[in-house]
Amino acid sequence: MADEMQLVIFQVGRKTLALPLQEVEHILSLGGEEGRQGISAEGGMILFQGQAIPWRPLWDPLGEPSVFLEFDELAQTLPRRRQDHLDWMAALDQSLRHDIPFTKAHSPRECAFGQWFYAFRTEDRRLALLLSQFEHPHALVHGLAEVLLGQVAAGRREEALAALEAARQGVLAELLALFDTVIALVPTLKRPLALILNDSGQRTALGVDRVLDIRSVTAADVHPARGRLGGLVPQAFIGDSASGGALIPLLAASQLASLG
């Protein structure tokens, strides 16, 4: 190889791969209008600079689920979990007013949102920061059940109902606002990329999750190819000191363009 080579390091699911930068014409975000037309998980065409070019998403051929699947799941889950807490508060209201047994979760860890919340992990920092703000108001909402039911049992029904209304305007409103903020954020987080390849004027768009780095490597960073990567034969492996010495497969653009 030359004394120095520039590489695009990118992510497809859990796999980290590399391509020579000279084989990549452009890195296109699929969050904008350009590129979104006519693509699917299986393939199709993508619009780039007014030209329709073949779209080759790499997730299925490499056997990798996209890292953005968690955002699709959140988009389905969070509105339901938001409604759960409106229903929870309405059930508590009925119990306080009419002595109906309150059967919903008292513990913030036992409701459907709590079970999900304490198990969920994300690498997206904006999402993680927002989610970290849920714990306190969510716990306060669930803590109402024991306190207010206890007040009714002690003959202080009006006091309990007043406290419930104050909680609706206060801690519940705070919790619902957090749900609304995250629900609005989630669609903006899902921004897969297309690596636009150009082989003698023949363009292809590779669907990937993220570009992690564009880096120069020397011969000392390059290790001989060994084995296969599914249906691919790496040209070499690149030492990656940033991930504890893991080796990144260096592939040829022509191999990836032929997948799918």
Coordinates of C-alpha atoms in Angstrom, one line a residue:
M1 CA 0.0 0.0 0.0
A2 CA 1.0 3.7 -0.2
D3 CA 2.8 5.2 2.7
E4 CA -0.5 6.7 3.9
M5 CA -4.1 5.9 3.1
Q6 CA -7.3 7.7 4.1
L7 CA -10.2 5.6 5.2
V8 CA -13.9 6.1 6.0
I9 CA -14.7 4.1 9.2
F10 CA -18.4 3.4 9.4
Q11 CA -20.9 1.3 11.4
V12 CA -23.6 -1.1 10.2
G13 CA -25.4 -2.5 13.3
R14 CA -22.7 -3.9 15.6
K15 CA -20.1 -4.1 12.8
T16 CA -17.4 -1.5 12.2
L17 CA -16.0 -1.5 8.7
A18 CA -13.6 0.6 6.6
L19 CA -13.5 1.7 3.0
P20 CA -10.8 3.7 1.2
L21 CA -11.9 7.3 1.2
Q22 CA -11.0 7.6 -2.5
E23 CA -13.8 5.2 -3.3
V24 CA -16.5 7.3 -1.5
E25 CA -17.7 10.3 -3.5
H26 CA -20.1 11.7 -0.8
I27 CA -21.6 11.0 2.6
L28 CA -25.3 11.8 2.4
S29 CA -27.6 12.1 5.5
L30 CA -31.0 10.5 4.8
G31 CA -32.7 12.9 7.2
G32 CA -33.2 15.5 4.6
E33 CA -35.4 15.6 1.5
E34 CA -32.6 14.5 -0.8
G35 CA -32.1 10.7 -0.7
R36 CA -35.4 9.8 1.0
Q37 CA -37.4 9.2 -2.2
G38 CA -37.9 5.6 -3.2
I39 CA -35.8 3.9 -0.6
S40 CA -36.7 0.9 1.5
A41 CA -35.1 -1.6 3.8
E42 CA -34.7 -4.1 0.9
G43 CA -33.4 -1.7 -1.8
G44 CA -34.6 0.6 -4.5
M45 CA -33.4 3.9 -5.8
I46 CA -32.1 7.0 -4.0
L47 CA -32.1 10.6 -5.3
F48 CA -28.7 12.3 -5.3
Q49 CA -27.9 15.5 -7.1
G50 CA -31.0 15.0 -9.2
Q51 CA -30.0 11.5 -10.2
A52 CA -31.7 8.3 -9.2
I53 CA -29.0 5.8 -8.2
P54 CA -29.2 2.2 -6.9
W55 CA -29.8 2.0 -3.1
R56 CA -28.0 -0.9 -1.3
P57 CA -28.8 -1.0 2.4
L58 CA -26.2 -3.1 4.1
W59 CA -28.1 -4.3 7.2
D60 CA -29.7 -7.4 5.8
P61 CA -26.8 -8.6 3.7
L62 CA -24.5 -8.3 6.7
G63 CA -27.0 -9.8 9.1
E64 CA -27.1 -6.7 11.3
P65 CA -30.2 -4.9 12.7
S66 CA -29.8 -1.1 12.4
V67 CA -28.8 0.8 15.5
F68 CA -31.7 3.0 14.7
L69 CA -34.3 0.2 15.4
E70 CA -34.5 1.4 19.0
F71 CA -35.9 4.7 17.7
D72 CA -38.6 2.9 15.8
E73 CA -39.5 1.0 18.9
L74 CA -39.5 4.2 21.0
A75 CA -41.8 5.9 18.5
Q76 CA -44.3 3.1 19.1
T77 CA -43.8 2.7 22.9
L78 CA -43.6 6.2 24.3
P79 CA -47.1 7.4 23.3
R80 CA -48.6 4.3 24.9
R81 CA -46.6 4.7 28.1
R82 CA -47.6 8.4 28.2
Q83 CA -51.3 7.4 28.0
D84 CA -50.7 4.8 30.7
H85 CA -50.0 7.5 33.2
L86 CA -53.1 9.5 32.3
D87 CA -55.1 6.3 32.8
W88 CA -53.2 5.6 36.0
M89 CA -54.2 9.0 37.4
A90 CA -57.8 8.7 36.3
A91 CA -58.0 5.3 38.0
L92 CA -56.6 6.8 41.2
D93 CA -59.2 9.6 41.0
Q94 CA -62.0 7.1 40.8
S95 CA -60.6 5.1 43.7
L96 CA -60.4 8.2 45.9
R97 CA -63.9 9.4 45.0
H98 CA -65.8 6.2 45.0
D99 CA -63.7 3.7 47.1
I100 CA -63.1 1.6 44.1
P101 CA -60.1 -0.7 44.7
F102 CA -57.0 0.7 43.1
T103 CA -55.2 -2.1 41.2
K104 CA -52.6 -0.3 39.1
A105 CA -48.9 -0.4 40.0
H106 CA -47.9 1.5 43.1
S107 CA -44.2 1.1 42.5
P108 CA -42.5 3.1 39.6
R109 CA -40.6 -0.1 38.8
E110 CA -43.7 -2.2 38.3
C111 CA -45.6 -0.3 35.6
A112 CA -44.9 -1.0 32.0
F113 CA -42.9 2.2 31.6
G114 CA -40.9 1.5 34.7
Q115 CA -40.0 -2.0 33.6
W116 CA -38.9 -0.6 30.2
F117 CA -37.1 2.4 31.7
Y118 CA -34.9 0.6 34.2
A119 CA -33.8 -1.9 31.5
F120 CA -33.3 0.4 28.6
R121 CA -29.8 1.6 27.5
T122 CA -28.9 3.9 24.6
E123 CA -25.7 5.2 23.2
D124 CA -27.4 8.4 22.1
R125 CA -26.3 11.1 24.6
R126 CA -29.3 13.5 23.9
L127 CA -31.8 10.7 24.5
A128 CA -30.0 9.4 27.5
L129 CA -29.9 12.9 29.1
L130 CA -33.6 13.4 28.6
L131 CA -34.5 9.9 29.9
S132 CA -32.5 10.5 33.0
Q133 CA -34.9 13.3 33.9
F134 CA -37.9 10.9 34.1
E135 CA -37.0 9.0 37.2
H136 CA -37.9 11.7 39.8
P137 CA -41.3 12.9 38.6
H138 CA -42.2 9.3 37.6
A139 CA -41.5 8.1 41.2
L140 CA -43.4 11.0 42.6
V141 CA -46.5 10.2 40.5
H142 CA -46.5 6.6 41.7
G143 CA -45.9 7.6 45.2
L144 CA -49.3 9.4 45.2
A145 CA -51.2 6.1 45.5
E146 CA -50.1 5.1 48.9
V147 CA -50.3 8.6 50.4
L148 CA -53.6 9.6 49.0
L149 CA -55.3 6.3 49.6
G150 CA -54.1 6.5 53.1
Q151 CA -55.6 10.0 53.5
V152 CA -59.0 8.7 52.3
A153 CA -58.8 5.7 54.7
A154 CA -58.2 8.3 57.5
G155 CA -61.3 10.2 56.5
R156 CA -59.5 13.1 54.7
R157 CA -61.1 12.5 51.2
E158 CA -61.3 16.2 50.3
E159 CA -57.6 16.7 51.2
A160 CA -56.6 13.8 49.1
L161 CA -58.6 15.0 46.1
A162 CA -57.1 18.5 46.4
A163 CA -53.6 16.9 46.5
L164 CA -54.5 14.8 43.4
E165 CA -55.5 17.9 41.5
A166 CA -52.3 19.7 42.5
A167 CA -50.3 16.7 41.3
R168 CA -52.1 16.8 38.0
Q169 CA -51.1 20.4 37.5
G170 CA -47.6 19.8 38.9
V171 CA -45.7 16.5 38.8
L172 CA -47.9 14.8 36.3
A173 CA -47.7 17.8 33.9
E174 CA -43.9 17.6 34.3
L175 CA -43.9 13.9 33.4
L176 CA -46.1 14.4 30.4
A177 CA -44.0 17.2 29.1
L178 CA -41.0 15.0 29.3
F179 CA -42.8 12.3 27.3
D180 CA -43.8 15.0 24.7
T181 CA -40.2 16.2 24.4
V182 CA -38.8 12.7 23.8
I183 CA -41.6 11.8 21.4
A184 CA -40.8 14.9 19.4
L185 CA -37.0 14.2 19.5
V186 CA -37.1 10.6 18.4
P187 CA -37.8 11.2 14.7
T188 CA -34.8 13.6 14.5
L189 CA -32.4 11.0 15.9
K190 CA -33.0 8.5 13.2
R191 CA -30.5 9.7 10.5
P192 CA -28.9 6.8 8.7
L193 CA -26.4 7.6 6.0
A194 CA -25.7 6.8 2.4
L195 CA -22.2 6.3 1.3
I196 CA -22.2 7.4 -2.4
L197 CA -19.8 5.4 -4.4
N198 CA -18.7 6.3 -7.9
D199 CA -17.0 3.7 -10.1
S200 CA -16.2 5.3 -13.4
G201 CA -19.4 7.3 -13.4
Q202 CA -21.6 4.4 -12.1
R203 CA -23.0 5.5 -8.7
T204 CA -24.3 3.3 -5.9
A205 CA -25.6 4.3 -2.5
L206 CA -24.7 2.1 0.5
G207 CA -27.0 2.3 3.5
V208 CA -25.1 2.5 6.8
D209 CA -25.9 3.6 10.3
R210 CA -23.0 6.0 11.1
V211 CA -19.7 7.3 9.9
L212 CA -17.4 7.0 12.9
D213 CA -14.2 8.6 11.6
I214 CA -12.3 9.6 8.5
R215 CA -8.7 8.8 9.3
S216 CA -5.3 8.4 7.7
V217 CA -3.4 5.2 8.4
T218 CA 0.1 4.0 7.6
A219 CA 1.5 0.6 6.7
A220 CA 2.1 0.0 10.4
D221 CA -1.7 0.1 11.0
V222 CA -2.5 -2.4 8.3
H223 CA -2.6 -6.1 9.0
P224 CA -2.9 -9.0 6.5
A225 CA -6.3 -10.2 5.5
R226 CA -7.5 -13.4 7.2
G227 CA -10.7 -15.3 6.7
R228 CA -14.0 -14.0 5.5
L229 CA -16.7 -11.7 6.8
G230 CA -19.8 -13.4 5.8
G231 CA -19.8 -13.3 2.0
L232 CA -17.0 -10.6 2.0
V233 CA -13.3 -11.0 1.7
P234 CA -11.5 -8.2 3.5
Q235 CA -8.5 -6.7 1.7
A236 CA -6.8 -6.2 5.0
F237 CA -7.5 -5.3 8.7
I238 CA -6.8 -1.9 10.2
G239 CA -5.7 -1.7 13.8
D240 CA -8.0 0.5 15.9
S241 CA -6.3 1.8 19.0
A242 CA -9.5 3.7 20.0
S243 CA -11.3 0.4 20.7
G244 CA -8.6 -1.4 22.5
G245 CA -6.8 -2.7 19.5
A246 CA -9.7 -4.3 17.7
L247 CA -9.2 -4.9 14.0
I248 CA -11.5 -3.3 11.4
P249 CA -12.0 -5.1 8.1
L250 CA -10.9 -3.0 5.1
L251 CA -13.3 -3.7 2.2
A252 CA -13.4 -2.8 -1.4
A253 CA -16.4 -0.6 -2.5
S254 CA -17.1 -3.0 -5.3
Q255 CA -17.8 -5.9 -2.9
L256 CA -20.3 -3.8 -0.9
A257 CA -22.0 -2.5 -4.0
S258 CA -22.6 -6.0 -5.2
L259 CA -24.5 -7.1 -2.0
G260 CA -28.2 -7.2 -1.7

